XYZ file of N, CA and C in Angstrom:
852
model
N -11.537 -13.131 52.026
C -11.623 -11.760 51.518
C -11.425 -11.753 50.005
N -11.808 -10.653 49.412
C -11.756 -10.511 47.967
C -11.362 -9.078 47.643
N -10.710 -8.884 46.511
C -10.334 -7.519 46.149
C -11.555 -6.777 45.604
N -11.474 -5.463 45.693
C -12.579 -4.641 45.204
C -12.815 -4.878 43.711
N -11.727 -5.027 42.963
C -11.857 -5.267 41.530
C -12.545 -6.588 41.225
N -12.161 -7.642 41.955
C -12.785 -8.950 41.745
C -14.264 -8.913 42.112
N -14.578 -8.238 43.222
C -15.967 -8.151 43.679
C -16.824 -7.394 42.662
N -16.282 -6.277 42.171
C -17.008 -5.498 41.165
C -17.228 -6.321 39.900
N -16.197 -7.069 39.508
C -16.318 -7.912 38.325
C -17.389 -8.975 38.474
N -17.479 -9.571 39.675
C -18.507 -10.584 39.922
C -19.905 -9.981 39.869
N -20.053 -8.782 40.436
C -21.357 -8.113 40.389
C -21.778 -7.856 38.943
N -20.848 -7.348 38.161
C -21.145 -7.066 36.754
C -21.463 -8.350 36.003
N -20.697 -9.402 36.297
C -20.909 -10.681 35.617
C -22.286 -11.249 35.926
N -22.679 -11.184 37.204
C -23.995 -11.697 37.588
C -25.114 -10.879 36.946
N -24.907 -9.570 36.870
C -25.918 -8.724 36.238
C -26.069 -9.081 34.757
N -24.938 -9.295 34.085
C -24.990 -9.650 32.670
C -25.605 -11.031 32.465
N -25.389 -11.930 33.435
C -26.011 -13.244 33.349
C -27.532 -13.118 33.431
N -28.005 -12.230 34.326
C -29.445 -11.988 34.429
C -29.977 -11.412 33.118
N -29.187 -10.563 32.510
C -29.609 -9.982 31.238
C -29.697 -11.054 30.158
N -28.749 -11.999 30.165
C -28.792 -13.081 29.180
C -30.064 -13.911 29.329
N -30.478 -14.135 30.585
C -31.721 -14.876 30.816
C -32.906 -14.106 30.237
N -32.904 -12.788 30.447
C -33.977 -11.964 29.884
C -33.919 -11.968 28.361
N -32.694 -11.935 27.812
C -32.537 -11.975 26.358
C -33.067 -13.278 25.778
N -32.846 -14.380 26.503
C -33.332 -15.676 26.030
C -34.857 -15.679 25.954
N -35.488 -15.077 26.971
C -36.957 -14.973 26.950
C -37.409 -14.094 25.786
N -36.702 -12.980 25.584
C -37.055 -12.079 24.488
C -36.883 -12.769 23.142
N -35.825 -13.570 23.024
C -35.584 -14.286 21.775
C -36.690 -15.289 21.502
N -37.104 -15.991 22.549
C -38.176 -16.979 22.394
C -39.475 -16.314 21.935
N -39.785 -15.182 22.560
C -41.004 -14.454 22.180
C -40.886 -13.916 20.755
N -39.710 -13.386 20.407
C -39.507 -12.839 19.067
C -39.671 -13.911 18.001
N -39.161 -15.097 18.287
C -39.291 -16.188 17.323
C -40.758 -16.581 17.143
N -41.508 -16.569 18.246
C -42.930 -16.896 18.171
C -43.658 -15.858 17.319
N -43.298 -14.605 17.488
C -43.911 -13.545 16.678
C -43.533 -13.701 15.203
N -42.323 -14.244 14.966
C -41.851 -14.379 13.589
C -42.573 -15.500 12.843
N -42.852 -16.616 13.531
C -43.424 -17.788 12.848
C -44.943 -17.861 12.964
N -45.519 -17.169 13.951
C -46.972 -17.233 14.150
C -47.653 -16.227 13.226
N -48.483 -16.703 12.290
C -49.128 -15.764 11.350
C -50.034 -14.745 12.028
N -50.571 -15.089 13.208
C -51.447 -14.150 13.915
C -50.655 -13.003 14.546
N -49.397 -13.305 14.896
C -48.576 -12.298 15.581
C -47.602 -11.585 14.649
N -47.361 -12.191 13.473
C -46.367 -11.637 12.564
C -46.731 -10.209 12.171
N -45.739 -9.338 12.246
C -45.953 -7.943 11.892
C -46.308 -7.068 13.069
N -46.665 -7.683 14.199
C -47.003 -6.892 15.387
C -45.726 -6.518 16.137
N -45.726 -5.430 16.901
C -44.549 -5.042 17.690
C -44.173 -6.144 18.685
N -42.905 -6.466 18.742
C -42.421 -7.515 19.643
C -42.042 -6.891 20.983
N -42.622 -7.379 22.084
C -42.245 -6.839 23.401
C -40.814 -7.219 23.753
N -40.115 -6.305 24.390
C -38.733 -6.567 24.786
C -38.580 -6.359 26.284
N -37.695 -7.169 26.867
C -37.359 -6.985 28.278
C -36.208 -5.985 28.336
N -36.505 -4.746 28.564
C -35.461 -3.731 28.628
C -35.684 -2.810 29.818
N -34.594 -2.248 30.291
C -34.651 -1.240 31.349
C -33.705 -0.121 30.947
N -34.075 1.078 31.266
C -33.236 2.205 30.857
C -31.945 2.265 31.659
N -32.042 1.882 32.927
C -30.857 1.963 33.773
C -31.034 1.076 34.997
N -29.966 0.380 35.379
C -29.990 -0.453 36.585
C -28.903 0.032 37.532
N -29.181 -0.044 38.819
C -28.211 0.404 39.816
C -27.965 -0.705 40.828
N -26.683 -1.027 41.029
C -26.281 -1.980 42.062
C -25.747 -1.170 43.236
N -26.345 -1.346 44.383
C -25.972 -0.569 45.579
C -25.677 -1.544 46.708
N -24.397 -1.703 47.062
C -24.023 -2.674 48.099
C -23.080 -2.028 49.111
N -23.184 -2.438 50.388
C -22.233 -1.957 51.393
C -20.950 -2.779 51.344
N -19.826 -2.146 51.536
C -18.542 -2.851 51.560
C -17.701 -2.313 52.710
N -16.814 -3.154 53.197
C -15.919 -2.750 54.280
C -14.487 -3.014 53.835
N -13.644 -1.988 53.877
C -12.252 -2.136 53.453
C -11.460 -2.834 54.555
N -10.770 -3.920 54.167
C -10.003 -4.699 55.139
C -8.508 -4.453 55.031
N -8.059 -3.891 53.938
C -6.633 -3.649 53.769
C -6.262 -3.591 52.302
N -4.958 -3.651 52.052
C -4.442 -3.591 50.685
C -3.672 -4.866 50.388
N -3.967 -5.455 49.240
C -3.253 -6.660 48.829
C -1.997 -6.252 48.082
N -0.847 -6.587 48.646
C 0.423 -6.276 48.010
C 1.041 -7.571 47.496
N 1.431 -7.549 46.241
C 1.967 -8.753 45.607
C 3.487 -8.664 45.544
N 4.161 -9.681 46.067
C 5.609 -9.773 45.988
C 5.985 -11.110 45.360
N 7.144 -11.124 44.730
C 7.612 -12.364 44.123
C 8.179 -13.241 45.229
N 7.391 -14.211 45.675
C 7.811 -15.119 46.733
C 8.301 -16.439 46.176
N 8.336 -17.446 47.049
C 8.861 -18.758 46.653
C 8.039 -19.385 45.534
N 6.714 -19.266 45.641
C 5.852 -19.856 44.616
C 6.060 -19.175 43.266
N 6.205 -17.849 43.296
C 6.414 -17.112 42.053
C 7.769 -17.465 41.434
N 8.778 -17.707 42.287
C 10.094 -18.099 41.775
C 10.024 -19.440 41.052
N 9.244 -20.357 41.603
C 9.064 -21.659 40.946
C 8.393 -21.477 39.588
N 7.448 -20.539 39.534
C 6.750 -20.282 38.267
C 7.702 -19.694 37.226
N 8.658 -18.858 37.687
C 9.644 -18.306 36.763
C 10.464 -19.419 36.124
N 10.913 -20.359 36.948
C 11.703 -21.480 36.436
C 10.875 -22.363 35.513
N 9.607 -22.552 35.868
C 8.723 -23.359 35.021
C 8.516 -22.696 33.662
N 8.429 -21.355 33.667
C 8.288 -20.623 32.407
C 9.493 -20.885 31.509
N 10.688 -20.819 32.106
C 11.914 -21.032 31.337
C 11.962 -22.459 30.794
N 11.646 -23.435 31.646
C 11.681 -24.839 31.235
C 10.675 -25.132 30.130
N 9.527 -24.480 30.186
C 8.454 -24.771 29.233
C 8.622 -24.041 27.904
N 8.980 -22.770 27.961
C 8.957 -21.929 26.757
C 10.280 -21.935 26.000
N 11.405 -21.954 26.725
C 12.707 -21.746 26.090
C 13.082 -22.793 25.036
N 12.875 -24.111 25.259
C 13.339 -25.096 24.267
C 12.833 -24.838 22.850
N 11.539 -24.694 22.685
C 10.971 -24.454 21.353
C 11.403 -23.102 20.807
N 11.384 -22.093 21.671
C 11.748 -20.733 21.262
C 13.203 -20.672 20.804
N 14.083 -21.321 21.536
C 15.512 -21.290 21.214
C 15.796 -22.001 19.895
N 15.269 -23.216 19.739
C 15.559 -23.974 18.511
C 15.010 -23.256 17.277
N 13.828 -22.663 17.404
C 13.252 -21.927 16.278
C 14.153 -20.766 15.865
N 14.701 -20.059 16.847
C 15.565 -18.924 16.530
C 16.924 -19.363 16.009
N 17.409 -20.515 16.459
C 18.657 -21.057 15.908
C 18.477 -21.356 14.419
N 17.343 -21.960 14.068
C 17.061 -22.240 12.655
C 16.957 -20.944 11.855
N 16.317 -19.936 12.430
C 16.205 -18.645 11.737
C 17.584 -18.053 11.457
N 18.475 -18.166 12.439
C 19.837 -17.650 12.263
C 20.576 -18.426 11.173
N 20.362 -19.735 11.141
C 20.999 -20.568 10.110
C 20.591 -20.095 8.718
N 19.295 -19.854 8.524
C 18.822 -19.440 7.205
C 19.257 -18.014 6.866
N 19.372 -17.159 7.869
C 19.907 -15.817 7.618
C 21.357 -15.901 7.138
N 22.107 -16.826 7.736
C 23.501 -17.013 7.322
C 23.571 -17.563 5.902
N 22.675 -18.506 5.586
C 22.632 -19.066 4.239
C 22.310 -17.982 3.208
N 21.327 -17.158 3.517
C 20.933 -16.097 2.587
C 22.047 -15.072 2.408
N 22.759 -14.796 3.494
C 23.870 -13.851 3.414
C 24.979 -14.421 2.525
N 25.223 -15.726 2.634
C 26.242 -16.376 1.805
C 25.853 -16.337 0.325
N 24.577 -16.633 0.043
C 24.097 -16.619 -1.337
C 24.175 -15.206 -1.917
N 23.771 -14.228 -1.129
C 23.802 -12.841 -1.603
C 25.235 -12.390 -1.878
N 26.158 -12.802 -1.012
C 27.558 -12.406 -1.178
C 28.147 -13.002 -2.462
N 27.752 -14.239 -2.796
C 28.312 -14.896 -3.974
C 27.581 -14.523 -5.260
N 26.243 -14.422 -5.183
C 25.453 -14.164 -6.396
C 25.113 -12.695 -6.603
N 25.183 -11.916 -5.517
C 24.809 -10.513 -5.610
C 23.336 -10.269 -5.405
N 22.547 -11.338 -5.374
C 21.102 -11.232 -5.161
C 20.566 -12.593 -4.759
N 19.331 -12.600 -4.236
C 18.673 -13.860 -3.893
C 17.364 -13.917 -4.650
N 17.274 -14.833 -5.581
C 16.040 -15.024 -6.333
C 15.212 -16.105 -5.662
N 13.875 -16.022 -5.773
C 13.012 -17.027 -5.142
C 13.376 -18.450 -5.521
N 13.777 -18.658 -6.812
C 14.059 -20.026 -7.235
C 15.389 -20.537 -6.700
N 16.178 -19.639 -6.098
C 17.466 -20.061 -5.574
C 17.347 -20.684 -4.193
N 16.202 -20.529 -3.548
C 16.044 -21.025 -2.188
C 15.702 -22.504 -2.221
N 16.640 -23.323 -1.778
C 16.387 -24.754 -1.676
C 16.382 -25.482 -3.006
N 16.814 -24.851 -4.084
C 16.817 -25.489 -5.402
C 18.237 -25.455 -5.957
N 18.717 -26.596 -6.381
C 20.062 -26.652 -6.940
C 20.021 -26.264 -8.404
N 20.910 -25.371 -8.813
C 20.941 -24.896 -10.193
C 22.213 -25.416 -10.863
N 22.068 -26.099 -11.980
C 23.212 -26.643 -12.704
C 23.824 -25.559 -13.581
N 25.143 -25.469 -13.552
C 25.819 -24.435 -14.339
C 25.788 -24.785 -15.818
N 25.528 -23.791 -16.654
C 25.571 -23.983 -18.099
C 27.009 -23.809 -18.583
N 27.182 -23.890 -19.851
C 28.527 -23.842 -20.426
C 29.243 -22.551 -20.057
N 30.353 -22.715 -19.363
C 31.185 -21.578 -19.034
C 30.671 -20.689 -17.933
N 29.457 -20.912 -17.461
C 28.893 -20.073 -16.412
C 29.239 -20.635 -15.040
N 29.452 -19.726 -14.121
C 29.759 -20.124 -12.747
C 28.493 -20.602 -12.056
N 28.592 -21.706 -11.341
C 27.420 -22.258 -10.662
C 26.960 -21.311 -9.556
N 25.661 -21.084 -9.512
C 25.102 -20.172 -8.519
C 25.042 -20.831 -7.149
N 25.226 -20.011 -6.131
C 25.058 -20.504 -4.761
C 23.571 -20.623 -4.455
N 23.213 -21.596 -3.655
C 21.811 -21.789 -3.280
C 21.708 -21.925 -1.769
N 20.524 -21.630 -1.252
C 20.251 -21.822 0.171
C 20.016 -23.306 0.419
N 20.818 -23.889 1.266
C 20.685 -25.311 1.578
C 19.745 -25.462 2.766
N 18.670 -26.177 2.551
C 17.707 -26.387 3.631
C 18.332 -27.224 4.739
N 17.956 -26.919 5.957
C 18.488 -27.661 7.094
C 18.053 -29.124 7.048
N 16.893 -29.382 6.454
C 16.412 -30.766 6.332
C 17.305 -31.596 5.416
N 18.104 -30.929 4.567
C 19.030 -31.630 3.684
C 20.335 -31.973 4.394
N 20.488 -31.466 5.614
C 21.692 -31.730 6.417
C 21.265 -32.347 7.750
N 20.819 -33.613 7.746
C 20.265 -34.225 8.962
C 21.236 -34.254 10.135
N 22.523 -34.460 9.853
C 23.504 -34.504 10.948
C 23.631 -33.141 11.630
N 23.675 -32.082 10.824
C 23.781 -30.736 11.388
C 22.498 -30.370 12.131
N 21.363 -30.775 11.581
C 20.078 -30.503 12.227
C 20.011 -31.151 13.606
N 20.433 -32.414 13.686
C 20.440 -33.106 14.978
C 21.438 -32.469 15.935
N 22.544 -31.994 15.393
C 23.545 -31.329 16.228
C 22.979 -30.044 16.825
N 22.217 -29.287 16.026
C 21.576 -28.068 16.522
C 20.564 -28.400 17.623
N 19.830 -29.479 17.433
C 18.840 -29.881 18.442
C 19.525 -30.245 19.753
N 20.637 -30.977 19.657
C 21.368 -31.350 20.880
C 21.929 -30.116 21.574
N 22.433 -29.190 20.785
C 22.988 -27.961 21.369
C 21.895 -27.138 22.042
N 20.735 -27.057 21.405
C 19.619 -26.314 21.998
C 19.206 -26.943 23.323
N 19.155 -28.283 23.360
C 18.793 -28.981 24.599
C 19.841 -28.751 25.679
N 21.114 -28.761 25.286
C 22.197 -28.528 26.247
C 22.138 -27.112 26.812
N 21.869 -26.138 25.948
C 21.749 -24.741 26.394
C 20.599 -24.594 27.376
N 19.476 -25.229 27.082
C 18.303 -25.139 27.963
C 18.589 -25.757 29.326
N 19.303 -26.880 29.329
C 19.654 -27.529 30.600
C 20.517 -26.610 31.455
N 21.521 -26.000 30.831
C 22.394 -25.083 31.566
C 21.639 -23.837 32.018
N 20.753 -23.336 31.182
C 19.965 -22.157 31.551
C 19.086 -22.453 32.761
N 18.492 -23.634 32.789
C 17.669 -24.017 33.944
C 18.504 -24.034 35.216
N 19.707 -24.575 35.116
C 20.588 -24.668 36.286
C 21.061 -23.287 36.731
N 21.524 -22.482 35.785
C 22.060 -21.166 36.124
C 20.984 -20.238 36.687
N 19.805 -20.240 36.070
C 18.739 -19.358 36.541
C 18.187 -19.833 37.881
N 18.179 -21.135 38.100
C 17.761 -21.674 39.403
C 18.706 -21.179 40.488
N 20.008 -21.255 40.218
C 21.011 -20.779 41.178
C 20.878 -19.276 41.401
N 20.674 -18.528 40.319
C 20.561 -17.071 40.437
C 19.356 -16.682 41.282
N 18.238 -17.340 41.051
C 17.016 -17.021 41.796
C 17.182 -17.329 43.281
N 17.877 -18.417 43.594
C 18.079 -18.797 44.998
C 19.041 -17.853 45.713
N 20.002 -17.316 44.979
C 21.051 -16.507 45.607
C 20.748 -15.008 45.598
N 19.663 -14.604 44.960
C 19.342 -13.180 44.870
C 17.914 -12.916 45.333
N 17.681 -11.691 45.781
C 16.351 -11.295 46.251
C 15.553 -10.825 45.034
N 14.853 -11.760 44.413
C 14.132 -11.462 43.178
C 12.986 -10.484 43.429
N 12.416 -10.536 44.630
C 11.274 -9.659 44.932
C 11.646 -8.182 44.871
N 12.947 -7.876 45.021
C 13.397 -6.486 44.960
C 13.817 -6.068 43.549
N 13.790 -7.009 42.615
C 14.236 -6.717 41.258
C 13.083 -6.220 40.393
N 13.439 -5.431 39.405
C 12.462 -5.016 38.408
C 12.422 -6.055 37.292
N 11.285 -6.109 36.629
C 11.093 -7.077 35.549
C 12.173 -6.945 34.482
N 12.484 -5.711 34.091
C 13.463 -5.485 33.029
C 14.853 -5.953 33.448
N 15.202 -5.735 34.724
C 16.514 -6.159 35.219
C 16.637 -7.682 35.200
N 15.572 -8.373 35.608
C 15.603 -9.836 35.605
C 15.724 -10.362 34.173
N 15.013 -9.724 33.251
C 15.081 -10.142 31.848
C 16.477 -9.922 31.285
N 17.125 -8.827 31.684
C 18.496 -8.560 31.234
C 19.453 -9.642 31.719
N 19.274 -10.071 32.969
C 20.112 -11.150 33.513
C 19.903 -12.426 32.702
N 18.650 -12.737 32.414
C 18.327 -13.928 31.619
C 18.987 -13.850 30.246
N 18.878 -12.686 29.592
C 19.411 -12.521 28.237
C 20.928 -12.638 28.216
N 21.600 -12.011 29.182
C 23.060 -12.073 29.237
C 23.535 -13.493 29.532
N 22.825 -14.193 30.403
C 23.177 -15.586 30.705
C 23.009 -16.451 29.465
N 21.913 -16.247 28.746
C 21.663 -17.004 27.519
C 22.753 -16.739 26.485
N 23.168 -15.490 26.371
C 24.214 -15.143 25.401
C 25.527 -15.842 25.736
N 25.867 -15.870 27.018
C 27.106 -16.511 27.454
C 27.076 -18.018 27.208
N 25.964 -18.657 27.563
C 25.843 -20.110 27.407
C 25.823 -20.494 25.930
N 25.107 -19.728 25.118
C 25.014 -20.022 23.683
C 26.367 -19.841 22.998
N 27.077 -18.788 23.360
C 28.405 -18.542 22.792
C 29.352 -19.686 23.127
N 29.272 -20.171 24.358
C 30.126 -21.284 24.781
C 29.771 -22.567 24.025
N 28.481 -22.837 23.866
C 28.036 -24.067 23.203
C 28.453 -24.094 21.734
N 28.227 -23.005 21.019
C 28.528 -22.991 19.590
C 29.974 -22.599 19.296
N 30.738 -22.302 20.355
C 32.149 -21.991 20.166
C 32.958 -23.188 19.703
N 32.446 -24.394 19.928
C 33.158 -25.612 19.524
C 32.835 -26.006 18.078
N 31.891 -25.318 17.449
C 31.519 -25.619 16.062
C 32.538 -25.012 15.099
N 32.823 -25.682 13.977
C 33.603 -25.037 12.911
C 32.835 -23.826 12.379
N 33.531 -22.842 11.873
C 32.885 -21.611 11.409
C 31.798 -21.872 10.375
N 32.023 -22.849 9.499
C 31.049 -23.097 8.429
C 29.784 -23.788 8.934
N 29.825 -24.341 10.158
C 28.657 -25.050 10.686
C 27.878 -24.255 11.731
N 28.474 -23.241 12.289
C 27.747 -22.436 13.278
C 26.585 -21.713 12.598
N 25.441 -21.568 13.276
C 24.283 -20.920 12.642
C 24.380 -19.399 12.583
N 25.420 -18.835 13.177
C 25.496 -17.375 13.287
C 26.467 -16.787 12.270
N 26.065 -15.666 11.676
C 26.931 -14.973 10.727
C 28.151 -14.424 11.459
N 27.907 -13.805 12.616
C 28.975 -13.240 13.435
C 28.468 -13.081 14.870
N 29.260 -12.420 15.707
C 28.870 -12.240 17.116
C 27.611 -11.393 17.252
N 27.444 -10.434 16.377
C 26.236 -9.598 16.431
C 24.979 -10.406 16.149
N 25.106 -11.400 15.283
C 23.965 -12.272 14.974
C 23.541 -13.055 16.211
N 24.522 -13.528 16.967
C 24.220 -14.254 18.212
C 23.558 -13.324 19.227
N 24.102 -12.117 19.372
C 23.524 -11.150 20.314
C 22.090 -10.806 19.937
N 21.858 -10.622 18.640
C 20.516 -10.289 18.164
C 19.528 -11.397 18.505
N 19.933 -12.659 18.292
C 19.051 -13.781 18.606
C 18.699 -13.799 20.092
N 19.696 -13.580 20.945
C 19.453 -13.602 22.394
C 18.539 -12.457 22.818
N 18.675 -11.299 22.167
C 17.783 -10.174 22.473
C 16.346 -10.495 22.079
N 16.178 -11.153 20.925
C 14.837 -11.527 20.471
C 14.198 -12.504 21.454
N 14.969 -13.495 21.874
C 14.454 -14.472 22.845
C 14.158 -13.790 24.171
N 15.049 -12.891 24.597
C 14.832 -12.166 25.845
C 13.575 -11.319 25.805
N 13.305 -10.693 24.658
C 12.093 -9.876 24.512
C 10.839 -10.729 24.631
N 10.884 -11.929 24.058
C 9.737 -12.835 24.159
C 9.537 -13.297 25.595
N 10.629 -13.643 26.266
C 10.533 -14.111 27.650
C 10.110 -12.985 28.588
N 10.397 -11.733 28.212
C 9.974 -10.582 29.015
C 8.475 -10.646 29.289
N 7.703 -10.942 28.246
C 6.248 -10.983 28.404
C 5.797 -12.235 29.159
N 6.605 -13.304 29.104
C 6.307 -14.484 29.916
C 6.539 -14.171 31.394
N 7.649 -13.493 31.700
C 7.970 -13.129 33.084
C 7.013 -12.070 33.624
N 6.495 -11.249 32.721
C 5.634 -10.133 33.131
C 4.409 -10.623 33.887
N 3.870 -11.777 33.483
C 2.688 -12.333 34.143
C 2.940 -12.570 35.630
N 4.195 -12.883 35.967
C 4.534 -13.201 37.360
C 4.974 -11.957 38.118
N 5.756 -11.100 37.473
C 6.277 -9.913 38.147
C 5.214 -8.844 38.370
N 4.266 -8.728 37.460
C 3.317 -7.619 37.520
C 1.906 -8.090 37.821
N 1.780 -8.911 38.861
C 0.449 -9.297 39.310
C -0.228 -8.084 39.946
N -1.531 -8.031 39.780
C -2.272 -6.850 40.208
C -2.406 -6.760 41.730
N -2.081 -5.580 42.258
C -2.382 -5.300 43.652
C -3.821 -4.802 43.728
N -4.378 -4.786 44.914
C -5.763 -4.343 45.010
C -6.186 -4.072 46.438
N -7.344 -3.424 46.568
C -7.935 -3.127 47.873
C -8.761 -4.328 48.313
N -8.465 -4.865 49.485
C -9.219 -6.000 50.019
C -10.475 -5.497 50.718
N -11.608 -6.146 50.438
C -12.863 -5.745 51.071
C -13.556 -6.952 51.687
N -14.487 -6.677 52.601
C -15.317 -7.711 53.219
C -16.766 -7.421 52.821
N -17.293 -8.146 51.835
C -18.653 -7.862 51.364
C -19.719 -8.651 52.120
N -19.601 -8.729 53.441
C -20.581 -9.473 54.247
C -21.650 -8.496 54.724
N -22.649 -8.320 53.904
C -23.670 -7.295 54.133
C -24.373 -7.447 55.472
N -24.757 -8.665 55.819
C -25.516 -8.897 57.053
C -24.766 -8.466 58.291
N -23.499 -8.824 58.399
C -22.711 -8.476 59.579
C -22.519 -6.973 59.688
N -22.341 -6.308 58.560
C -22.132 -4.860 58.595
C -23.385 -4.131 59.059
N -24.545 -4.609 58.624
C -25.806 -3.981 59.029
C -26.027 -4.140 60.531
N -25.553 -5.260 61.098
C -25.739 -5.520 62.528
C -24.765 -4.723 63.385
N -23.524 -4.610 62.913
C -22.470 -4.040 63.753
C -22.193 -2.559 63.506
N -22.766 -2.002 62.458
C -22.475 -0.608 62.125
C -23.765 0.173 61.897
N -23.675 1.460 62.141
C -24.800 2.334 61.809
C -24.726 2.647 60.316
N -25.828 3.054 59.703
C -25.814 3.378 58.270
C -24.754 4.402 57.901
N -24.484 5.335 58.845
C -23.500 6.376 58.546
C -22.078 5.819 58.500
N -21.851 4.687 59.192
C -20.507 4.112 59.264
C -20.196 3.161 58.106
N -21.218 2.787 57.388
C -21.034 1.811 56.310
C -20.726 2.520 54.994
N -19.634 2.112 54.365
C -19.305 2.641 53.042
C -20.115 1.866 51.998
N -20.673 2.580 51.064
C -21.497 1.928 50.049
C -20.880 2.138 48.665
N -21.059 1.140 47.833
C -20.569 1.213 46.464
C -21.761 1.120 45.511
N -21.865 2.082 44.615
C -22.968 2.100 43.662
C -22.428 1.976 42.239
N -23.041 1.080 41.485
C -22.674 0.883 40.085
C -23.925 1.052 39.237
N -23.866 1.949 38.265
C -25.002 2.151 37.370
C -24.685 1.545 36.009
N -25.636 0.763 35.504
C -25.471 0.106 34.209
C -26.623 0.506 33.306
N -26.317 1.005 32.128
C -27.354 1.404 31.177
C -27.657 0.244 30.231
N -28.945 -0.018 30.069
C -29.390 -1.121 29.222
C -29.533 -0.653 27.776
N -29.338 -1.543 26.864
C -29.523 -1.251 25.444
C -30.534 -2.233 24.871
N -31.264 -1.780 23.862
C -32.229 -2.668 23.209
C -31.511 -3.811 22.510
N -32.211 -4.911 22.409
C -31.659 -6.087 21.748
C -32.557 -6.473 20.590
N -31.981 -6.637 19.426
C -32.741 -7.068 18.249
C -32.534 -8.558 18.024
N -33.607 -9.245 17.638
C -33.538 -10.666 17.326
C -33.359 -10.809 15.816
N -32.259 -11.391 15.399
C -31.915 -11.494 13.984
C -32.026 -12.945 13.528
N -32.608 -13.146 12.356
C -32.685 -14.481 11.762
C -32.002 -14.443 10.406
N -30.932 -15.222 10.257
C -30.260 -15.354 8.969
C -30.653 -16.688 8.349
N -31.021 -16.674 7.082
C -31.425 -17.905 6.409
C -30.479 -18.177 5.236
N -29.971 -19.415 5.180
C -29.120 -19.836 4.079
C -30.012 -20.245 2.914
N -29.898 -19.526 1.783
C -30.776 -19.790 0.637
C -30.543 -21.167 0.025
N -29.313 -21.680 0.132
C -29.006 -22.968 -0.494
C -29.482 -24.142 0.355
N -29.214 -24.094 1.656
C -29.557 -25.223 2.527
C -30.898 -25.045 3.216
N -31.362 -23.801 3.302
C -32.610 -23.544 4.004
C -32.453 -23.452 5.505
N -31.216 -23.627 6.020
C -30.979 -23.569 7.459
C -31.041 -22.123 7.946
N -31.477 -21.972 9.202
C -31.568 -20.635 9.789
C -30.602 -20.502 10.949
N -30.092 -19.309 11.120
C -29.177 -18.995 12.216
C -29.771 -17.838 12.997
N -30.112 -18.081 14.264
C -30.766 -17.056 15.079
C -29.798 -16.545 16.141
N -29.743 -15.234 16.292
C -28.878 -14.660 17.319
C -29.396 -13.293 17.723
N -28.891 -12.820 18.853
C -29.268 -11.509 19.380
C -28.198 -10.497 19.011
N -28.615 -9.288 18.699
C -27.663 -8.237 18.359
C -28.068 -6.948 19.045
N -27.072 -6.196 19.498
C -27.349 -4.898 20.111
C -27.677 -3.891 19.026
N -28.719 -3.106 19.258
C -29.090 -2.076 18.283
C -28.542 -0.732 18.720
């Protein structure tokens, strides 16, 4: 069986494929008219129709209802395993640089472009300006952040796996599941970076950590959405022959689709420098 939406899409796709074949013939003829001196300037025939109608019988078999089952739960975990590592480390680095900029602003009163990643030597009697230290200049701290990100991801995989197994995810709303993910991430991240000295943690304060987790949660929301909000649909049986045999015309439901055709122009673009031509079809 197939959903009504999928069936309609296939009908439209096949119709457009037929149109492409007609367009190819029209393009070939148009090119011949363009290069043939005997035909040049004459009206080019086009394969066009004012309107096409697809009329097919269909039989409704039921409604396809989508629930988050075992397979969908596995996909949720796969999403977390695949997307979270890169997403988390990138946001940790962003938080580090926000903290650096906040430190520079607090000491200098402003952040100038040349202060980012550039060491400024103090002149006579002047106080040395604070600068943003690039993470690449602190290889040990950078590696420590990478290890922490990997540790957080490992724990998140374990915790979310346990949560999914112990709860009825099919009854949950997408937003509620995302909230659980975000709160779990906040707890695990706080625990991981709680062992860091204050000067080495990437977060300005607790609000900075919460903000990062909300940003990651918002991104994962759209990853989870693909699984939670799969399309439901009407299931149909498009077996025309069987319906004609087993039903009277009055008993058969019919679906009609009307498609309006548009003229197609054959365009030739010529490159004046190379002499090459680019031919394509355009709707007029």
